[in-house]
Amino acid sequence: MSDLVLDSINSFPDQSLSAWQESSVLKFPDSYRQISNILVCGMGGSRFTPLTIKHLFSQEIKLPYEIIDDYFLPNYAHEHSLVVLSSYSGTTEEVISCANQAKARNCRIVQVSTKPIIDVPGYIFDPTQFNPSQQPRLGNGYLLFAHLGLLYSLNLIDLNPKQILNSIQFARKISLTRTLTTQAKNLAKQLKDSYPFIVCAEFLKGFANGFANQLNENSKMISDFHYLSELNHHLLEGLSRPETLQQNGLFIFFNSYFYSPQIRKRLFLTQEVVSKQKIKTIIISLAGPDKLSQVLEAFLISGLTTYYLAKIYGVDPINIPWVNFFKSKLSSLVKS
């Protein structure tokens, strides 16, 4: 297994700083100031990163901010919509489809990618320095802060740039500690041969999606994610079957002192209900001094955990044979 994966994970703070410094100072034509809503088109890692921004900065983003994970823009996309094309590779089929529709509707369009998707302004970044694995899912720092920087450069978000730098510095500091590595290794051991449910709330919702994706691709295992308080309205009654859930089910709750009081009460009560049904639970309490720091802390934990879990299973986190098979088969079907 290549250490390039570990190098990319450990470079998460460098990716973040590079993307923020470059994307937050971009200049756009005046027409890009005259918008009424924001539509971000992306899949996989190019989707859960702007989703993270959406939930993390829900009180700071000035306009409706929606994630489009489909081939089609919604009917309400128009000339005053800002369509953000998010594709690490620049070749994502669904994003290209949305790009063509956005052009046809005269939407304002920007892009986040490693190479131009279409001829529009945006943030085109070179990932070679801080993502030596060259895997899009290991370039989360670039994508997270590219989307945040775009919003800032277009004056679509209220935030303090100094606080952004402080949070990235916090991530850099903890990424160098043995404590983080030990935590990730221990969590990987607990995850082995389990069916994990990642449970988060409020500003961590996008991260929950991201952790589940990383488990799929890096560790080659099934995973699921749910949100508090939504899961309280249905999931608790679904834990009786299959009975094997008592042997391999594992609920991982990410806790934060920045959660609202209502959510914190629900988290511990939910853990109690799950435990009463003889399903294993873990609570991970994040320690960052602010919400952004805790999101970065969570992504560092998940990245390292999925890496060490891949090592336990003896699988290559870079290789994605079934996704590649699917893409090849799909391409042949399109051509036929």
CSV table of C-alpha atoms in Angstrom, one decimal:
chain,number,residue,atom,x,y,z
A,1,MET,CA,0.0,0.0,0.0
A,2,SER,CA,1.4,3.3,-1.0
A,3,ASP,CA,2.3,5.9,1.6
A,4,LEU,CA,1.1,8.5,-0.9
A,5,VAL,CA,-2.4,8.0,0.6
A,6,LEU,CA,-1.1,8.9,4.1
A,7,ASP,CA,0.9,11.8,2.7
A,8,SER,CA,-2.3,13.2,1.1
A,9,ILE,CA,-4.3,12.7,4.3
A,10,ASN,CA,-1.6,14.5,6.4
A,11,SER,CA,-1.5,17.3,3.8
A,12,PHE,CA,-5.2,18.2,4.5
A,13,PRO,CA,-4.2,21.4,6.3
A,14,ASP,CA,-1.9,22.4,3.5
A,15,GLN,CA,-4.6,21.7,0.9
A,16,SER,CA,-7.0,23.8,2.9
A,17,LEU,CA,-4.6,26.8,3.3
A,18,SER,CA,-3.6,26.7,-0.4
A,19,ALA,CA,-7.2,26.7,-1.6
A,20,TRP,CA,-8.3,29.4,0.8
A,21,GLN,CA,-5.5,31.8,0.0
A,22,GLU,CA,-6.0,31.4,-3.8
A,23,SER,CA,-9.8,31.2,-4.1
A,24,SER,CA,-10.7,33.9,-1.6
A,25,VAL,CA,-9.1,36.6,-3.7
A,26,LEU,CA,-10.5,35.7,-7.1
A,27,LYS,CA,-12.1,38.5,-9.1
A,28,PHE,CA,-15.3,38.2,-11.0
A,29,PRO,CA,-17.3,40.4,-13.4
A,30,ASP,CA,-19.9,42.7,-11.9
A,31,SER,CA,-22.7,40.6,-13.4
A,32,TYR,CA,-21.8,37.9,-10.9
A,33,ARG,CA,-22.9,40.1,-8.1
A,34,GLN,CA,-26.5,40.2,-9.4
A,35,ILE,CA,-27.7,36.8,-8.3
A,36,SER,CA,-30.6,35.4,-6.3
A,37,ASN,CA,-29.6,31.8,-5.5
A,38,ILE,CA,-26.7,29.4,-5.6
A,39,LEU,CA,-26.8,25.9,-7.1
A,40,VAL,CA,-23.7,23.7,-6.6
A,41,CYS,CA,-23.5,20.7,-9.0
A,42,GLY,CA,-21.2,17.9,-7.8
A,43,MET,CA,-20.9,14.2,-7.1
A,44,GLY,CA,-19.0,12.2,-4.5
A,45,GLY,CA,-16.2,14.1,-2.9
A,46,SER,CA,-17.0,17.1,-5.1
A,47,ARG,CA,-20.5,17.0,-3.5
A,48,PHE,CA,-20.1,16.3,0.2
A,49,THR,CA,-17.5,19.1,0.5
A,50,PRO,CA,-19.9,21.9,-0.6
A,51,LEU,CA,-22.6,20.1,1.4
A,52,THR,CA,-20.3,20.6,4.4
A,53,ILE,CA,-20.0,24.3,3.6
A,54,LYS,CA,-23.8,24.6,3.3
A,55,HIS,CA,-24.5,23.1,6.7
A,56,LEU,CA,-21.4,24.6,8.5
A,57,PHE,CA,-22.2,28.2,7.3
A,58,SER,CA,-26.0,28.0,7.1
A,59,GLN,CA,-26.3,31.2,9.1
A,60,GLU,CA,-23.6,33.1,7.2
A,61,ILE,CA,-24.4,32.3,3.6
A,62,LYS,CA,-26.5,35.2,2.3
A,63,LEU,CA,-28.6,33.4,-0.4
A,64,PRO,CA,-30.3,30.0,-0.9
A,65,TYR,CA,-27.5,27.5,-1.4
A,66,GLU,CA,-28.5,24.1,-2.9
A,67,ILE,CA,-26.6,21.0,-3.8
A,68,ILE,CA,-27.5,19.4,-7.2
A,69,ASP,CA,-26.5,15.8,-7.4
A,70,ASP,CA,-28.3,14.9,-10.6
A,71,TYR,CA,-28.1,15.4,-14.4
A,72,PHE,CA,-30.6,18.2,-14.3
A,73,LEU,CA,-30.9,21.7,-12.9
A,74,PRO,CA,-34.1,22.5,-11.2
A,75,ASN,CA,-36.8,24.5,-13.1
A,76,TYR,CA,-36.1,27.6,-11.1
A,77,ALA,CA,-32.5,28.0,-12.3
A,78,HIS,CA,-32.4,31.2,-14.4
A,79,GLU,CA,-30.2,34.1,-15.5
A,80,HIS,CA,-29.8,35.3,-11.9
A,81,SER,CA,-28.8,31.9,-10.5
A,82,LEU,CA,-25.1,31.2,-9.8
A,83,VAL,CA,-24.3,27.7,-10.9
A,84,VAL,CA,-21.1,26.3,-9.3
A,85,LEU,CA,-19.6,23.4,-11.3
A,86,SER,CA,-17.8,21.2,-8.7
A,87,SER,CA,-15.7,18.4,-10.2
A,88,TYR,CA,-12.2,17.5,-9.0
A,89,SER,CA,-11.5,15.7,-12.3
A,90,GLY,CA,-13.3,18.1,-14.5
A,91,THR,CA,-15.0,15.2,-16.4
A,92,THR,CA,-17.9,14.3,-14.2
A,93,GLU,CA,-20.8,13.4,-16.5
A,94,GLU,CA,-23.6,14.8,-14.3
A,95,VAL,CA,-21.8,18.1,-13.8
A,96,ILE,CA,-21.1,18.5,-17.5
A,97,SER,CA,-24.8,18.0,-18.1
A,98,CYS,CA,-25.7,20.7,-15.7
A,99,ALA,CA,-23.1,23.0,-17.2
A,100,ASN,CA,-24.8,22.7,-20.6
A,101,GLN,CA,-28.2,23.5,-19.1
A,102,ALA,CA,-26.8,26.4,-17.2
A,103,LYS,CA,-25.3,27.9,-20.4
A,104,ALA,CA,-28.6,27.4,-22.2
A,105,ARG,CA,-30.5,29.3,-19.4
A,106,ASN,CA,-27.9,32.1,-19.3
A,107,CYS,CA,-27.1,31.4,-15.6
A,108,ARG,CA,-24.0,32.9,-14.1
A,109,ILE,CA,-21.5,30.0,-13.9
A,110,VAL,CA,-18.3,29.4,-12.0
A,111,GLN,CA,-16.2,26.2,-11.6
A,112,VAL,CA,-14.0,24.4,-9.0
A,113,SER,CA,-11.8,21.8,-10.6
A,114,THR,CA,-8.3,20.7,-11.4
A,115,LYS,CA,-8.9,21.5,-15.1
A,116,PRO,CA,-11.5,23.6,-16.9
A,117,ILE,CA,-14.9,22.0,-17.3
A,118,ILE,CA,-16.1,24.8,-19.6
A,119,ASP,CA,-14.9,28.3,-20.4
A,120,VAL,CA,-16.1,30.2,-17.4
A,121,PRO,CA,-14.4,31.9,-14.4
A,122,GLY,CA,-13.6,29.9,-11.3
A,123,TYR,CA,-10.9,28.2,-9.3
A,124,ILE,CA,-8.7,25.8,-11.2
A,125,PHE,CA,-6.1,24.3,-8.8
A,126,ASP,CA,-3.0,22.2,-9.2
A,127,PRO,CA,-3.2,19.3,-6.6
A,128,THR,CA,0.2,17.8,-7.3
A,129,GLN,CA,2.0,19.4,-4.3
A,130,PHE,CA,-0.4,18.5,-1.5
A,131,ASN,CA,-2.3,15.5,-2.9
A,132,PRO,CA,0.4,13.1,-4.1
A,133,SER,CA,-2.0,10.2,-4.2
A,134,GLN,CA,-3.9,12.1,-7.0
A,135,GLN,CA,-7.1,10.7,-5.7
A,136,PRO,CA,-10.0,13.2,-5.7
A,137,ARG,CA,-11.4,11.8,-2.4
A,138,LEU,CA,-8.1,12.6,-0.7
A,139,GLY,CA,-8.2,16.2,-1.8
A,140,ASN,CA,-11.0,17.3,0.5
A,141,GLY,CA,-9.1,20.3,1.8
A,142,TYR,CA,-8.8,21.8,-1.7
A,143,LEU,CA,-12.5,21.4,-2.4
A,144,LEU,CA,-13.8,22.5,1.0
A,145,PHE,CA,-11.9,25.8,1.0
A,146,ALA,CA,-12.3,26.4,-2.7
A,147,HIS,CA,-16.1,26.5,-2.2
A,148,LEU,CA,-15.7,28.7,0.9
A,149,GLY,CA,-13.3,31.0,-0.9
A,150,LEU,CA,-15.6,31.4,-3.9
A,151,LEU,CA,-18.4,32.5,-1.6
A,152,TYR,CA,-16.1,35.0,0.1
A,153,SER,CA,-14.7,36.4,-3.1
A,154,LEU,CA,-18.2,36.9,-4.4
A,155,ASN,CA,-19.3,38.6,-1.1
A,156,LEU,CA,-21.9,35.9,-0.6
A,157,ILE,CA,-20.9,35.0,2.9
A,158,ASP,CA,-20.2,36.8,6.2
A,159,LEU,CA,-17.1,35.5,7.8
A,160,ASN,CA,-13.8,36.6,9.4
A,161,PRO,CA,-10.8,35.6,7.3
A,162,LYS,CA,-8.6,35.6,10.4
A,163,GLN,CA,-10.8,32.9,12.0
A,164,ILE,CA,-10.5,30.8,8.9
A,165,LEU,CA,-6.7,30.9,9.2
A,166,ASN,CA,-6.9,30.1,12.9
A,167,SER,CA,-9.0,27.0,12.2
A,168,ILE,CA,-6.6,25.8,9.6
A,169,GLN,CA,-3.7,26.3,12.0
A,170,PHE,CA,-5.6,24.3,14.6
A,171,ALA,CA,-6.0,21.5,12.1
A,172,ARG,CA,-2.3,21.6,11.3
A,173,LYS,CA,-1.4,21.4,15.0
A,174,ILE,CA,-3.5,18.4,15.8
A,175,SER,CA,-2.5,16.6,12.6
A,176,LEU,CA,1.0,16.4,13.9
A,177,THR,CA,0.0,14.8,17.2
A,178,ARG,CA,0.3,11.1,18.2
A,179,THR,CA,-3.1,11.5,19.9
A,180,LEU,CA,-4.9,11.8,16.6
A,181,THR,CA,-3.1,8.8,15.1
A,182,THR,CA,-3.9,6.7,18.2
A,183,GLN,CA,-7.5,7.8,18.1
A,184,ALA,CA,-7.8,6.9,14.4
A,185,LYS,CA,-6.1,3.5,14.8
A,186,ASN,CA,-8.4,2.6,17.8
A,187,LEU,CA,-11.5,3.6,15.8
A,188,ALA,CA,-10.4,1.6,12.8
A,189,LYS,CA,-10.1,-1.5,15.1
A,190,GLN,CA,-13.6,-1.0,16.4
A,191,LEU,CA,-14.9,-0.5,12.8
A,192,LYS,CA,-13.5,-3.8,11.6
A,193,ASP,CA,-16.3,-6.2,10.4
A,194,SER,CA,-19.0,-3.8,11.5
A,195,TYR,CA,-21.9,-2.1,9.7
A,196,PRO,CA,-21.3,1.5,10.8
A,197,PHE,CA,-23.9,4.2,11.1
A,198,ILE,CA,-22.3,7.7,11.3
A,199,VAL,CA,-24.6,10.0,13.3
A,200,CYS,CA,-24.1,13.8,13.2
A,201,ALA,CA,-26.2,16.9,13.5
A,202,GLU,CA,-26.4,20.6,12.5
A,203,PHE,CA,-23.1,21.9,11.2
A,204,LEU,CA,-21.5,18.4,11.0
A,205,LYS,CA,-24.1,17.0,8.6
A,206,GLY,CA,-21.9,17.3,5.5
A,207,PHE,CA,-19.1,15.6,7.3
A,208,ALA,CA,-21.3,12.6,8.1
A,209,ASN,CA,-21.9,12.1,4.4
A,210,GLY,CA,-18.1,12.5,3.8
A,211,PHE,CA,-17.1,9.9,6.4
A,212,ALA,CA,-19.5,7.4,5.0
A,213,ASN,CA,-18.1,8.0,1.5
A,214,GLN,CA,-14.5,7.6,2.7
A,215,LEU,CA,-15.4,4.2,4.3
A,216,ASN,CA,-16.9,3.0,1.0
A,217,GLU,CA,-13.9,4.0,-1.2
A,218,ASN,CA,-10.9,3.9,1.1
A,219,SER,CA,-11.8,1.0,3.3
A,220,LYS,CA,-14.0,-1.0,0.9
A,221,MET,CA,-16.8,-1.4,3.4
A,222,ILE,CA,-20.5,-0.6,3.7
A,223,SER,CA,-21.5,2.4,5.7
A,224,ASP,CA,-24.5,4.6,6.4
A,225,PHE,CA,-25.1,8.1,7.8
A,226,HIS,CA,-28.0,9.7,9.6
A,227,TYR,CA,-28.8,13.0,11.1
A,228,LEU,CA,-30.2,14.1,14.5
A,229,SER,CA,-33.0,14.8,15.0
A,230,GLU,CA,-34.4,13.4,11.8
A,231,LEU,CA,-33.5,9.8,12.6
A,232,ASN,CA,-35.4,10.0,15.9
A,233,HIS,CA,-38.6,10.0,13.9
A,234,HIS,CA,-38.1,6.6,12.3
A,235,LEU,CA,-34.8,4.8,12.7
A,236,LEU,CA,-35.2,3.7,16.3
A,237,GLU,CA,-38.0,1.3,15.4
A,238,GLY,CA,-35.9,-0.3,12.7
A,239,LEU,CA,-33.1,-1.7,14.8
A,240,SER,CA,-34.7,-5.0,15.7
A,241,ARG,CA,-34.0,-6.7,12.3
A,242,PRO,CA,-32.0,-8.2,10.9
A,243,GLU,CA,-30.9,-9.8,14.2
A,244,THR,CA,-27.3,-9.8,13.0
A,245,LEU,CA,-27.4,-6.0,13.6
A,246,GLN,CA,-26.7,-6.8,17.3
A,247,GLN,CA,-23.4,-8.5,16.2
A,248,ASN,CA,-22.1,-6.1,13.6
A,249,GLY,CA,-24.1,-2.8,14.0
A,250,LEU,CA,-22.0,0.1,15.2
A,251,PHE,CA,-23.4,3.6,15.8
A,252,ILE,CA,-20.7,6.3,15.8
A,253,PHE,CA,-22.0,9.6,17.3
A,254,PHE,CA,-20.0,12.7,16.7
A,255,ASN,CA,-20.7,15.1,19.6
A,256,SER,CA,-20.0,18.8,19.9
A,257,TYR,CA,-20.5,21.4,22.5
A,258,PHE,CA,-21.6,23.7,19.7
A,259,TYR,CA,-24.7,21.6,19.1
A,260,SER,CA,-27.9,23.2,20.2
A,261,PRO,CA,-29.1,22.1,23.7
A,262,GLN,CA,-32.0,20.2,22.1
A,263,ILE,CA,-29.6,18.1,19.9
A,264,ARG,CA,-27.2,17.3,22.8
A,265,LYS,CA,-30.1,15.9,24.8
A,266,ARG,CA,-31.3,13.9,21.8
A,267,LEU,CA,-27.8,12.5,21.1
A,268,PHE,CA,-27.4,10.9,24.5
A,269,LEU,CA,-30.9,9.7,24.6
A,270,THR,CA,-30.5,8.2,21.2
A,271,GLN,CA,-27.4,6.4,22.3
A,272,GLU,CA,-29.3,5.0,25.2
A,273,VAL,CA,-32.1,3.7,23.0
A,274,VAL,CA,-29.6,2.1,20.6
A,275,SER,CA,-27.7,0.5,23.4
A,276,LYS,CA,-30.9,-0.9,24.9
A,277,GLN,CA,-31.3,-2.8,21.7
A,278,LYS,CA,-27.9,-4.4,22.2
A,279,ILE,CA,-26.2,-2.5,19.4
A,280,LYS,CA,-22.7,-1.1,20.0
A,281,THR,CA,-22.2,2.6,20.2
A,282,ILE,CA,-19.3,5.0,20.3
A,283,ILE,CA,-19.3,8.7,21.1
A,284,ILE,CA,-16.5,10.9,19.6
A,285,SER,CA,-16.4,14.3,21.3
A,286,LEU,CA,-14.7,16.9,19.1
A,287,ALA,CA,-12.4,19.4,20.9
A,288,GLY,CA,-11.9,22.2,18.3
A,289,PRO,CA,-12.4,25.8,19.6
A,290,ASP,CA,-15.0,26.7,17.0
A,291,LYS,CA,-17.3,25.0,14.5
A,292,LEU,CA,-14.9,25.1,11.5
A,293,SER,CA,-12.1,23.7,13.6
A,294,GLN,CA,-14.3,20.8,14.7
A,295,VAL,CA,-15.2,20.1,11.1
A,296,LEU,CA,-11.6,20.0,10.1
A,297,GLU,CA,-10.8,17.8,13.1
A,298,ALA,CA,-13.5,15.4,12.2
A,299,PHE,CA,-12.2,15.1,8.6
A,300,LEU,CA,-8.7,14.4,9.9
A,301,ILE,CA,-10.1,11.6,12.1
A,302,SER,CA,-12.1,10.1,9.3
A,303,GLY,CA,-9.3,10.3,6.8
A,304,LEU,CA,-6.8,8.5,9.1
A,305,THR,CA,-9.4,6.0,10.3
A,306,THR,CA,-10.3,4.9,6.8
A,307,TYR,CA,-6.6,4.6,5.9
A,308,TYR,CA,-5.8,2.4,8.9
A,309,LEU,CA,-8.9,0.4,8.4
A,310,ALA,CA,-7.8,-0.3,4.8
A,311,LYS,CA,-4.5,-1.5,6.3
A,312,ILE,CA,-6.3,-3.9,8.7
A,313,TYR,CA,-8.3,-5.3,5.8
A,314,GLY,CA,-5.2,-5.5,3.6
A,315,VAL,CA,-6.8,-3.5,0.8
A,316,ASP,CA,-5.5,-0.7,-1.3
A,317,PRO,CA,-7.3,2.6,-0.6
A,318,ILE,CA,-6.4,4.0,-4.0
A,319,ASN,CA,-7.7,1.1,-6.1
A,320,ILE,CA,-11.5,1.3,-6.8
A,321,PRO,CA,-12.1,-1.7,-9.1
A,322,TRP,CA,-15.9,-1.7,-9.0
A,323,VAL,CA,-16.2,2.0,-9.7
A,324,ASN,CA,-13.8,1.7,-12.6
A,325,PHE,CA,-15.7,-1.4,-13.9
A,326,PHE,CA,-18.9,0.5,-13.7
A,327,LYS,CA,-17.5,3.6,-15.5
A,328,SER,CA,-16.0,1.4,-18.2
A,329,LYS,CA,-19.3,-0.5,-18.7
A,330,LEU,CA,-21.3,2.6,-18.7
A,331,SER,CA,-19.0,4.2,-21.3
A,332,SER,CA,-19.4,1.2,-23.6
A,333,LEU,CA,-23.2,1.3,-23.2
A,334,VAL,CA,-23.2,5.0,-24.2
A,335,LYS,CA,-21.2,4.3,-27.3
A,336,SER,CA,-23.3,1.3,-28.4
